[in-house]
Coordinates of C-alpha atoms (C1' of nucleotides) in Angstrom, one line a residue:
Chain A
M1 CA -41.5 -45.7 -53.0
N2 CA -42.7 -49.1 -54.0
D3 CA -39.3 -50.1 -55.3
M4 CA -37.3 -49.3 -52.2
D5 CA -33.9 -50.7 -51.8
D6 CA -31.4 -49.0 -49.5
T7 CA -28.2 -49.9 -51.4
E8 CA -29.0 -48.5 -54.8
T9 CA -29.6 -44.8 -55.0
H10 CA -32.2 -43.2 -57.2
P11 CA -30.3 -40.1 -58.2
V12 CA -32.0 -36.7 -58.5
H13 CA -30.9 -34.1 -61.0
R14 CA -28.4 -31.7 -59.7
R15 CA -27.6 -28.4 -61.3
D16 CA -30.8 -28.1 -63.3
G17 CA -32.3 -25.2 -61.4
L18 CA -34.8 -27.2 -59.4
A19 CA -33.8 -27.7 -55.8
L20 CA -33.2 -31.2 -54.7
W21 CA -35.7 -31.0 -51.9
R22 CA -38.4 -29.9 -54.3
Q23 CA -37.6 -32.8 -56.6
I24 CA -37.8 -35.2 -53.6
A25 CA -41.0 -33.6 -52.4
G26 CA -42.5 -34.0 -55.9
R27 CA -41.5 -37.6 -56.1
I28 CA -43.0 -38.5 -52.8
Q29 CA -46.1 -36.5 -53.7
S30 CA -46.4 -38.4 -56.9
D31 CA -46.2 -41.7 -55.1
I32 CA -49.0 -40.6 -52.9
A33 CA -51.1 -39.3 -55.7
S34 CA -50.7 -42.4 -57.8
G35 CA -51.7 -44.6 -54.9
A36 CA -48.3 -46.3 -54.7
T37 CA -48.1 -45.3 -51.1
K38 CA -51.5 -45.5 -49.5
P39 CA -53.0 -43.2 -46.8
G40 CA -51.9 -44.3 -43.4
A41 CA -48.8 -46.1 -44.7
K42 CA -45.5 -45.4 -43.2
L43 CA -42.9 -43.8 -45.4
P44 CA -39.3 -45.0 -45.2
T45 CA -37.3 -43.3 -42.4
E46 CA -35.4 -40.1 -43.1
A47 CA -32.2 -42.0 -43.1
Q48 CA -33.5 -44.5 -45.6
L49 CA -34.9 -41.8 -47.9
S50 CA -31.6 -39.9 -47.9
A51 CA -29.8 -43.1 -48.9
H52 CA -32.5 -43.8 -51.5
F53 CA -32.2 -40.4 -53.2
G54 CA -28.5 -40.1 -52.5
V55 CA -28.8 -36.8 -50.5
N56 CA -28.2 -35.6 -47.0
R57 CA -30.8 -36.2 -44.4
H58 CA -31.5 -32.5 -44.0
T59 CA -32.4 -32.3 -47.7
V60 CA -35.0 -35.0 -47.1
R61 CA -36.2 -33.3 -44.1
R62 CA -36.8 -30.1 -46.0
A63 CA -38.9 -32.0 -48.5
L64 CA -40.9 -33.7 -45.7
E65 CA -41.5 -30.5 -44.0
E66 CA -43.0 -29.1 -47.1
L67 CA -45.3 -32.1 -47.5
S68 CA -46.2 -31.9 -43.9
R69 CA -47.3 -28.3 -44.2
D70 CA -49.4 -29.2 -47.2
G71 CA -51.1 -31.8 -45.1
L72 CA -49.9 -34.7 -47.3
V73 CA -47.9 -36.5 -44.7
R74 CA -47.9 -36.6 -40.9
V75 CA -44.6 -36.7 -39.0
E76 CA -44.4 -38.2 -35.6
Q77 CA -41.3 -38.0 -33.5
G78 CA -39.9 -41.3 -32.6
R79 CA -42.2 -43.2 -34.9
G80 CA -41.8 -42.1 -38.4
T81 CA -43.6 -40.3 -41.2
F82 CA -47.0 -41.4 -42.5
V83 CA -49.1 -40.6 -45.4
A84 CA -52.0 -38.5 -44.2
E85 CA -55.3 -40.3 -44.1
D86 CA -57.3 -37.2 -44.9
V87 CA -56.5 -37.0 -48.6
L88 CA -59.9 -36.9 -50.0
E89 CA -60.5 -39.1 -53.0
Y90 CA -63.4 -37.6 -55.0
T91 CA -64.8 -40.6 -56.8
V92 CA -66.9 -39.4 -59.8
E93 CA -70.0 -41.5 -59.8
A94 CA -73.5 -41.0 -61.1
R95 CA -74.9 -40.2 -57.7
T96 CA -72.6 -37.6 -56.2
R97 CA -73.6 -35.6 -53.1
F98 CA -71.1 -33.4 -51.3
S99 CA -72.1 -34.3 -47.8
E100 CA -72.0 -38.0 -48.6
W101 CA -68.6 -37.7 -50.2
I102 CA -67.2 -36.0 -47.1
R103 CA -68.9 -38.4 -44.7
K104 CA -67.5 -41.4 -46.6
H105 CA -64.1 -40.1 -45.4
N106 CA -65.3 -39.9 -41.8
K107 CA -65.3 -36.2 -41.9
E108 CA -67.9 -33.6 -41.1
P109 CA -69.2 -31.8 -44.1
S110 CA -70.1 -28.1 -43.9
G111 CA -70.3 -25.2 -46.2
I112 CA -70.9 -21.5 -46.5
V113 CA -72.8 -19.8 -49.2
R114 CA -70.7 -17.0 -50.7
Q115 CA -73.2 -15.8 -53.3
L116 CA -76.7 -16.5 -54.4
R117 CA -78.0 -14.5 -57.3
E118 CA -80.2 -14.7 -60.4
I119 CA -78.2 -13.8 -63.5
Q120 CA -78.2 -14.2 -67.2
A121 CA -76.5 -17.3 -68.5
D122 CA -73.3 -16.8 -70.4
R123 CA -72.3 -19.0 -73.2
R124 CA -70.6 -21.7 -71.2
V125 CA -73.4 -22.0 -68.6
A126 CA -76.1 -22.0 -71.3
D127 CA -74.3 -24.7 -73.2
G128 CA -74.1 -26.8 -70.0
L129 CA -77.7 -26.3 -69.1
G130 CA -78.9 -26.8 -72.7
I131 CA -80.8 -23.4 -72.8
R132 CA -80.3 -20.4 -75.0
G133 CA -77.7 -17.8 -74.0
G134 CA -79.0 -15.0 -71.9
G135 CA -81.6 -17.1 -70.2
R136 CA -82.2 -16.5 -66.5
V137 CA -80.3 -18.8 -64.2
V138 CA -79.9 -18.9 -60.4
M139 CA -76.2 -19.1 -59.4
L140 CA -75.0 -20.4 -56.0
E141 CA -71.4 -20.1 -55.0
R142 CA -70.5 -22.2 -52.1
L143 CA -67.3 -23.1 -50.2
G144 CA -67.4 -26.7 -48.9
F145 CA -65.4 -28.0 -45.9
A146 CA -64.4 -31.4 -44.7
D147 CA -64.1 -30.9 -40.9
D148 CA -62.3 -27.5 -41.0
R149 CA -60.5 -27.8 -44.3
P150 CA -61.8 -26.2 -47.4
V151 CA -62.0 -28.8 -50.1
C152 CA -64.3 -27.4 -52.7
L153 CA -65.3 -24.0 -54.1
S154 CA -68.2 -24.6 -56.5
R155 CA -70.7 -22.6 -58.5
H156 CA -74.0 -24.2 -59.2
Y157 CA -76.3 -22.9 -62.0
F158 CA -80.0 -23.8 -62.1
P159 CA -82.4 -22.9 -64.9
A160 CA -84.7 -20.3 -63.3
S161 CA -87.7 -21.0 -65.7
R162 CA -87.6 -24.7 -65.4
L163 CA -87.2 -24.8 -61.6
K164 CA -89.6 -22.2 -60.3
G165 CA -88.9 -21.2 -56.7
I166 CA -85.4 -22.5 -56.7
F167 CA -84.0 -19.2 -55.5
Q168 CA -86.2 -19.1 -52.4
A169 CA -85.5 -22.7 -51.8
L170 CA -81.7 -22.1 -51.9
Q171 CA -82.1 -19.2 -49.5
S172 CA -83.7 -21.3 -46.8
T173 CA -81.4 -24.3 -47.0
S174 CA -77.7 -24.6 -47.7
R175 CA -78.1 -28.2 -49.0
I176 CA -78.6 -28.3 -52.7
T177 CA -80.3 -31.6 -52.5
D178 CA -82.9 -30.2 -50.1
A179 CA -83.5 -27.2 -52.2
L180 CA -84.1 -29.3 -55.3
L181 CA -86.4 -31.5 -53.4
A182 CA -88.4 -28.4 -52.4
V183 CA -89.0 -27.5 -56.1
G184 CA -90.0 -31.0 -56.9
V185 CA -86.8 -32.7 -58.0
E186 CA -86.8 -35.8 -55.9
D187 CA -83.6 -37.3 -57.4
Y188 CA -80.9 -36.4 -59.8
L189 CA -78.0 -38.0 -61.4
R190 CA -74.7 -36.9 -62.9
L191 CA -74.9 -37.0 -66.7
Q192 CA -71.4 -35.8 -67.5
T193 CA -68.2 -34.7 -65.8
R194 CA -65.3 -32.9 -67.3
V195 CA -62.1 -32.4 -65.4
T196 CA -59.3 -30.0 -66.1
A197 CA -56.7 -28.2 -64.0
R198 CA -55.2 -24.8 -63.9
L199 CA -53.6 -22.5 -61.4
P200 CA -56.0 -20.8 -58.9
T201 CA -56.9 -17.2 -58.9
Q202 CA -55.8 -15.3 -55.8
T203 CA -59.3 -15.5 -54.4
E204 CA -59.6 -19.2 -55.0
A205 CA -56.2 -19.8 -53.5
E206 CA -57.1 -17.9 -50.4
L207 CA -60.5 -19.5 -49.9
L208 CA -59.2 -23.0 -50.5
R209 CA -56.1 -22.3 -48.4
T210 CA -53.7 -23.5 -51.1
A211 CA -50.6 -22.1 -52.6
R212 CA -50.9 -20.0 -55.7
N213 CA -48.4 -22.1 -57.6
R214 CA -50.2 -25.4 -56.9
P215 CA -52.9 -26.3 -59.4
V216 CA -56.5 -26.7 -58.7
L217 CA -58.7 -29.3 -60.3
I218 CA -61.8 -28.0 -62.1
A219 CA -64.7 -30.4 -62.4
E220 CA -67.6 -29.3 -64.5
N221 CA -70.7 -31.5 -64.5
V222 CA -74.2 -31.6 -65.6
N223 CA -77.0 -33.1 -63.5
V224 CA -80.3 -34.4 -64.8
D225 CA -83.5 -35.4 -63.0
R226 CA -85.2 -38.7 -63.4
D227 CA -86.8 -37.7 -66.7
G228 CA -83.5 -36.7 -68.1
A229 CA -84.1 -33.0 -68.0
I230 CA -81.0 -30.9 -67.2
I231 CA -81.5 -29.3 -63.8
E232 CA -78.0 -28.2 -62.8
F233 CA -74.7 -27.2 -64.3
A234 CA -71.9 -27.0 -61.7
S235 CA -68.3 -26.1 -61.8
G236 CA -66.2 -27.1 -58.8
C237 CA -62.7 -26.1 -57.9
Y238 CA -60.6 -28.5 -55.8
P239 CA -57.2 -28.0 -54.2
T240 CA -54.5 -30.5 -55.1
P241 CA -53.0 -32.6 -53.7
R242 CA -55.5 -32.4 -50.9
V243 CA -58.3 -33.6 -53.1
Q244 CA -57.8 -36.2 -55.8
I245 CA -60.4 -37.0 -58.4
V246 CA -60.9 -40.6 -59.3
F247 CA -62.9 -41.9 -62.2
E248 CA -64.4 -45.3 -61.5
P249 CA -66.3 -46.6 -64.5
Chain B
M1 CA -34.4 -4.9 -33.0
N2 CA -34.1 -1.3 -32.1
D3 CA -31.0 -1.8 -30.0
M4 CA -29.0 -3.6 -32.6
D5 CA -25.3 -3.9 -32.2
D6 CA -23.3 -6.6 -33.9
T7 CA -20.7 -7.2 -31.3
E8 CA -22.8 -7.9 -28.2
T9 CA -25.0 -10.9 -28.3
H10 CA -28.5 -11.1 -26.9
P11 CA -28.5 -14.6 -25.7
V12 CA -31.4 -16.9 -26.0
H13 CA -32.2 -19.5 -23.4
R14 CA -30.8 -22.9 -24.1
R15 CA -31.9 -26.1 -22.6
D16 CA -35.3 -24.8 -21.5
G17 CA -37.4 -26.9 -23.8
L18 CA -38.3 -24.1 -26.2
A19 CA -36.4 -24.4 -29.4
L20 CA -34.0 -21.5 -30.2
W21 CA -35.6 -20.8 -33.5
R22 CA -39.0 -20.5 -31.8
Q23 CA -37.7 -18.0 -29.3
I24 CA -36.1 -16.0 -32.1
A25 CA -39.3 -16.0 -34.2
G26 CA -41.2 -14.9 -31.1
R27 CA -38.8 -12.1 -30.4
I28 CA -38.9 -10.8 -34.0
Q29 CA -42.7 -11.1 -34.0
S30 CA -42.9 -9.1 -30.8
D31 CA -40.8 -6.4 -32.3
I32 CA -43.2 -6.2 -35.2
A33 CA -46.3 -6.4 -33.0
S34 CA -45.0 -3.7 -30.7
G35 CA -44.2 -1.4 -33.6
A36 CA -40.5 -1.4 -32.9
T37 CA -40.0 -2.5 -36.5
K38 CA -42.5 -1.0 -38.8
P39 CA -44.2 -2.5 -41.9
G40 CA -42.0 -2.3 -44.9
A41 CA -38.8 -1.9 -42.8
K42 CA -35.8 -4.0 -43.5
L43 CA -34.8 -6.5 -40.8
P44 CA -31.1 -7.0 -40.1
T45 CA -29.4 -9.5 -42.4
E46 CA -29.4 -13.2 -41.4
A47 CA -25.7 -12.9 -40.5
Q48 CA -26.4 -9.9 -38.3
L49 CA -29.3 -11.6 -36.6
S50 CA -27.3 -14.8 -36.0
A51 CA -24.6 -12.7 -34.3
H52 CA -27.2 -10.7 -32.5
F53 CA -28.8 -13.8 -30.9
G54 CA -25.6 -15.7 -30.7
V55 CA -26.8 -18.7 -32.8
N56 CA -26.0 -20.2 -36.2
R57 CA -27.3 -18.6 -39.3
H58 CA -29.4 -21.7 -40.0
T59 CA -31.2 -21.3 -36.8
V60 CA -32.2 -17.7 -37.7
R61 CA -33.3 -18.9 -41.1
R62 CA -35.6 -21.4 -39.5
A63 CA -37.2 -18.6 -37.5
L64 CA -37.5 -16.4 -40.5
E65 CA -39.0 -19.2 -42.6
E66 CA -41.7 -19.5 -40.0
L67 CA -42.5 -15.8 -39.9
S68 CA -42.5 -15.8 -43.7
R69 CA -45.1 -18.5 -43.8
D70 CA -47.2 -16.7 -41.4
G71 CA -47.1 -13.7 -43.7
L72 CA -45.4 -11.5 -41.1
V73 CA -42.2 -10.9 -43.1
R74 CA -41.3 -11.1 -46.8
V75 CA -37.9 -12.5 -47.7
E76 CA -36.3 -11.4 -51.0
Q77 CA -33.2 -13.2 -52.2
G78 CA -30.3 -10.9 -52.7
R79 CA -32.0 -8.0 -50.9
G80 CA -33.0 -8.9 -47.4
T81 CA -36.0 -9.6 -45.2
F82 CA -38.7 -7.0 -44.8
V83 CA -41.7 -6.6 -42.4
A84 CA -44.8 -7.4 -44.4
E85 CA -46.9 -4.4 -45.2
D86 CA -50.3 -6.1 -45.2
V87 CA -50.5 -6.8 -41.5
L88 CA -53.7 -5.0 -40.4
E89 CA -53.1 -2.8 -37.4
Y90 CA -56.4 -2.3 -35.6
T91 CA -56.0 0.9 -33.9
V92 CA -58.5 1.3 -31.0
E93 CA -59.9 4.8 -31.2
A94 CA -63.0 6.5 -30.0
R95 CA -64.5 6.4 -33.5
T96 CA -64.1 3.0 -34.9
R97 CA -65.9 1.8 -38.1
F98 CA -65.0 -1.5 -39.7
S99 CA -65.0 -0.2 -43.3
E100 CA -62.9 2.8 -42.5
W101 CA -60.4 0.6 -40.7
I102 CA -60.0 -1.7 -43.7
R103 CA -59.9 1.2 -46.2
K104 CA -57.2 2.8 -44.2
H105 CA -55.0 -0.1 -45.2
N106 CA -56.0 0.3 -48.9
K107 CA -58.1 -2.8 -48.8
E108 CA -61.7 -3.3 -49.8
P109 CA -64.0 -4.0 -46.9
S110 CA -66.8 -6.5 -47.1
G111 CA -68.8 -8.7 -44.8
I112 CA -71.4 -11.4 -44.6
V113 CA -74.1 -11.6 -42.0
R114 CA -74.1 -15.0 -40.5
Q115 CA -76.9 -14.6 -38.0
L116 CA -79.5 -12.0 -37.1
R117 CA -81.8 -12.8 -34.2
E118 CA -83.6 -11.3 -31.3
I119 CA -82.7 -13.1 -28.1
Q120 CA -82.5 -12.7 -24.4
A121 CA -79.4 -11.0 -23.0
D122 CA -77.2 -13.3 -20.9
R123 CA -75.3 -11.9 -18.0
R124 CA -72.2 -10.8 -20.0
V125 CA -74.2 -9.0 -22.6
A126 CA -76.6 -7.4 -20.1
D127 CA -73.6 -6.1 -18.1
G128 CA -72.1 -4.6 -21.3
L129 CA -75.3 -3.0 -22.3
G130 CA -76.2 -1.8 -18.9
I131 CA -79.6 -3.5 -18.9
R132 CA -81.0 -6.2 -16.7
G133 CA -80.4 -9.8 -17.5
G134 CA -82.9 -11.4 -19.7
G135 CA -83.8 -8.2 -21.5
R136 CA -84.5 -8.5 -25.3
V137 CA -81.5 -7.8 -27.5
V138 CA -80.9 -8.0 -31.2
M139 CA -77.8 -10.0 -32.0
L140 CA -75.9 -9.7 -35.3
E141 CA -73.1 -12.1 -36.1
R142 CA -70.9 -10.9 -39.0
L143 CA -67.7 -12.0 -40.7
G144 CA -65.7 -9.1 -42.0
F145 CA -63.2 -9.3 -44.9
A146 CA -60.4 -7.1 -46.0
D147 CA -60.2 -7.8 -49.7
D148 CA -60.9 -11.5 -49.5
R149 CA -59.2 -12.2 -46.3
P150 CA -61.4 -12.7 -43.2
V151 CA -60.1 -10.4 -40.5
C152 CA -62.9 -10.2 -38.0
L153 CA -65.7 -12.4 -36.7
S154 CA -67.9 -10.2 -34.5
R155 CA -71.1 -10.3 -32.6
H156 CA -73.0 -7.1 -32.0
Y157 CA -75.8 -6.8 -29.4
F158 CA -78.3 -3.9 -29.5
P159 CA -80.9 -3.2 -26.8
A160 CA -84.2 -4.0 -28.6
S161 CA -86.3 -1.7 -26.4
R162 CA -84.1 1.3 -26.7
L163 CA -83.5 1.0 -30.4
K164 CA -86.9 0.2 -31.8
G165 CA -86.8 -1.0 -35.4
I166 CA -83.1 -2.0 -35.2
F167 CA -83.9 -5.6 -36.3
Q168 CA -85.6 -4.5 -39.5
A169 CA -82.9 -1.9 -40.1
L170 CA -80.2 -4.5 -39.9
Q171 CA -82.1 -6.7 -42.2
S172 CA -82.1 -4.2 -45.0
T173 CA -78.4 -3.1 -44.7
S174 CA -75.3 -4.9 -43.8
R175 CA -73.6 -1.8 -42.5
I176 CA -74.1 -1.3 -38.9
T177 CA -73.6 2.4 -39.1
D178 CA -76.4 2.7 -41.6
A179 CA -78.8 0.6 -39.5
L180 CA -78.1 2.7 -36.5
L181 CA -78.7 5.8 -38.6
A182 CA -82.1 4.4 -39.6
V183 CA -83.2 4.1 -36.0
G184 CA -82.1 7.6 -35.2
V185 CA -78.5 7.1 -33.9
E186 CA -76.6 9.7 -36.0
D187 CA -73.3 9.1 -34.4
Y188 CA -71.7 6.8 -31.8
L189 CA -68.4 6.5 -30.0
R190 CA -66.5 3.8 -28.3
L191 CA -66.7 4.0 -24.6
Q192 CA -64.6 1.1 -23.6
T193 CA -62.6 -1.7 -25.1
R194 CA -61.3 -4.8 -23.4
V195 CA -58.8 -7.1 -25.2
T196 CA -58.0 -10.6 -24.4
A197 CA -56.7 -13.6 -26.3
R198 CA -57.6 -17.3 -26.4
L199 CA -57.4 -20.2 -28.8
P200 CA -60.2 -20.2 -31.4
T201 CA -63.0 -22.7 -31.5
Q202 CA -63.1 -24.8 -34.6
T203 CA -65.8 -22.7 -36.2
E204 CA -63.9 -19.5 -35.5
A205 CA -60.7 -21.1 -36.9
E206 CA -62.6 -22.1 -40.0
L207 CA -64.2 -18.8 -40.7
L208 CA -61.2 -16.7 -40.0
R209 CA -59.0 -19.2 -41.9
T210 CA -56.4 -19.4 -39.1
A211 CA -54.8 -22.4 -37.4
R212 CA -56.4 -23.8 -34.3
N213 CA -53.2 -23.5 -32.3
R214 CA -52.8 -19.9 -33.1
P215 CA -54.5 -17.5 -30.7
V216 CA -57.2 -15.1 -31.6
L217 CA -57.6 -11.7 -30.1
I218 CA -60.9 -10.9 -28.5
A219 CA -62.0 -7.3 -28.3
E220 CA -65.1 -6.4 -26.4
N221 CA -66.3 -2.9 -26.6
V222 CA -69.2 -0.7 -25.6
N223 CA -70.5 2.0 -27.9
V224 CA -72.6 5.0 -26.8
D225 CA -74.5 7.6 -28.7
R226 CA -74.0 11.3 -28.4
D227 CA -76.0 11.5 -25.2
G228 CA -73.9 8.8 -23.6
A229 CA -76.6 6.1 -23.8
I230 CA -75.3 2.7 -24.5
I231 CA -76.4 1.5 -27.9
E232 CA -74.2 -1.4 -28.7
F233 CA -72.1 -4.1 -27.1
A234 CA -69.8 -5.9 -29.5
S235 CA -67.4 -8.8 -29.2
G236 CA -64.9 -9.3 -32.0
C237 CA -62.6 -12.1 -32.7
Y238 CA -59.4 -11.3 -34.7
P239 CA -56.8 -13.8 -36.1
T240 CA -53.2 -13.3 -35.0
P241 CA -50.8 -12.3 -36.3
R242 CA -52.7 -11.2 -39.3
V243 CA -54.4 -8.6 -37.2
Q244 CA -52.7 -6.7 -34.4
I245 CA -54.5 -4.5 -32.0
V246 CA -52.9 -1.2 -31.1
F247 CA -53.9 1.1 -28.4
E248 CA -53.2 4.8 -29.1
P249 CA -54.2 7.0 -26.3
Chain C
dG1 C1' -48.0 -62.8 -16.1
dG2 C1' -46.9 -58.1 -15.1
dG3 C1' -44.0 -54.1 -14.1
dG4 C1' -40.0 -51.6 -14.9
dC5 C1' -35.6 -51.0 -17.2
dT6 C1' -32.8 -51.1 -21.2
dT7 C1' -31.9 -50.4 -25.8
dA8 C1' -32.4 -49.6 -30.7
dC9 C1' -34.5 -46.6 -33.7
dC10 C1' -36.6 -42.4 -35.2
dT11 C1' -37.5 -37.5 -35.5
dG12 C1' -36.0 -32.6 -33.6
dT13 C1' -32.6 -29.2 -33.1
dC14 C1' -28.2 -27.0 -33.5
dT15 C1' -23.6 -26.1 -35.4
dA16 C1' -20.0 -25.4 -39.1
dG17 C1' -18.8 -24.6 -43.6
dA18 C1' -19.1 -24.5 -48.7
dC19 C1' -20.9 -22.9 -52.8
dA20 C1' -24.9 -21.1 -55.8
dT21 C1' -27.8 -17.4 -57.1
dC22 C1' -29.7 -13.0 -56.9
dT23 C1' -29.4 -7.8 -56.2
dA24 C1' -27.7 -3.4 -56.4
dA25 C1' -24.2 -0.2 -56.4
dA26 C1' -19.8 1.1 -58.2
dC27 C1' -17.1 1.3 -62.1
dA28 C1' -15.5 1.3 -66.9
dA29 C1' -16.2 1.6 -71.8
dG30 C1' -18.7 3.3 -75.6
Chain D
dC1 C1' -25.3 9.7 -70.7
dT2 C1' -25.9 5.1 -71.4
dT3 C1' -24.6 0.4 -71.4
dG4 C1' -22.1 -3.5 -69.8
dT5 C1' -19.0 -5.5 -66.2
dT6 C1' -17.4 -6.2 -61.9
dT7 C1' -18.0 -6.9 -57.1
dA8 C1' -19.7 -6.9 -52.4
dG9 C1' -23.3 -8.5 -49.9
dA10 C1' -27.6 -10.8 -49.4
dT11 C1' -30.5 -15.1 -49.4
dG12 C1' -30.9 -20.3 -51.1
dT13 C1' -29.2 -24.9 -51.1
dC14 C1' -26.6 -28.8 -49.7
dT15 C1' -23.4 -31.5 -46.8
dA16 C1' -21.5 -33.4 -42.4
dG17 C1' -21.9 -34.4 -37.8
dA18 C1' -23.4 -34.2 -33.0
dC19 C1' -26.7 -34.7 -29.5
dA20 C1' -31.5 -34.3 -27.5
dG21 C1' -35.9 -36.3 -26.9
dG22 C1' -39.7 -39.4 -28.0
dT23 C1' -41.4 -44.4 -29.1
dA24 C1' -41.8 -49.2 -28.9
dA25 C1' -40.2 -53.6 -28.4
dG26 C1' -37.5 -56.8 -25.8
dC27 C1' -35.6 -58.2 -21.6
dC28 C1' -35.1 -59.2 -16.8
dC29 C1' -36.8 -59.6 -12.3
dC30 C1' -40.4 -60.4 -9.2

DNA sequence: GGGGCTTACCTGTCTAGACATCTAAACAAG
DNA sequence: CTTGTTTAGATGTCTAGACAGGTAAGCCCC
């Protein structure tokens, strides 16, 4: 939307099986995701957009309705359509704390613990934690909210032998930082983050309140304490386009 | 929709501030809620509905789209529109057990305990339990799921003096029926149920994964043991239209 | 300067009609 | 009997136009 001009049309592909309104919704979404149109900015009016894409106004409205339901834009009668401010940009930094991330967007963080168990590490978790397969790990599954929107379904794995008492610590507090503090980890940093994307399982889609055909971002990361010892391996699942992951080196 | 005839129209109110498609969606929803159109049943075609209500087909489509998004109907191209089967009907009967209710819909019941405390009864709870205000009661707050969908946020109050050991019993099991059994209540029946509706609090909306502008049903009930002694007062909160409460005398 | 009115602009709703696409039943050919 | 084709009927998409209703800025009048 950064190269708007009302005279020239930016044609969409007709007869290719993908509905025009879906194409238009996708383009606007891309512009938001890429940062071309920033949160809070006003989109062109429906009339302008319909001229822009060379379609009827109703077709544009169908696209905007979809984006509005996804929470990507906010439509105000008599004023216009605006990019929603509450698209959470998840900046991957060395020091990443859930509550600080959410609060940076002026939202209230909260979370519910869905599972807390001591299990045997499978291959992937063992690799991440740098322990041998089958070792005991404490697993915490947690659903994180920003205000009342679910933004993150994460699983955290802690090496049980290295962090004695972590299970009890996690039982008494829902903040991971506090639990780690209770077992003597005063600070921790992110060593590595790997991001992929896939379609959500049904459970993930329900918990994160996202559509099953909309991909989720998977961020796996390894956290180390001040001595460089690995103390956590975590795998988070984030709904797009509500959450966007940004690397800032 | 039980009095369908294509020739006569069932006019909707124009110019009264409520959009036609909302009125139509409401009527269809009422027909589903009242049981006039049963789960799995086929709705009249869009053409029939538009003739029925005396509006354009697009207006009917707008209404059906809304109901479809709410999960109340299922639209299949080339076939028709059907009432969704997975709307949980909560039939109020004398013997009501959460897990049995969910299993009757071929779903897997589960629940998480959010709170378990011994507190003083406020006026409402004391009235429900038939004890004097300020008496000690054990309160259990629980979020119930059908498969992975939250369907019920409930608070259960037990008279601490009458049911000695109920606190410990509830700690060791999440099934209320089992806990009551442990303190000697082999069976219990529902004495009274009162149902109201209101908008959910933010927390309720979050937990039940429902919209804040969509009402929740509140069902308060009193359970008695075989001797007629009141052993529980419960207040449940159910998301509409995912859950519908049905009285069957 | 301030209050109230007008007006341009924008989204919301509804109608009318055309054609695409999908489904299932009826039908024909093998 | 089975397979393939046709066809009627259902939902999906798109266009065109009209008017309602909300917003904000500009204007006039006091």
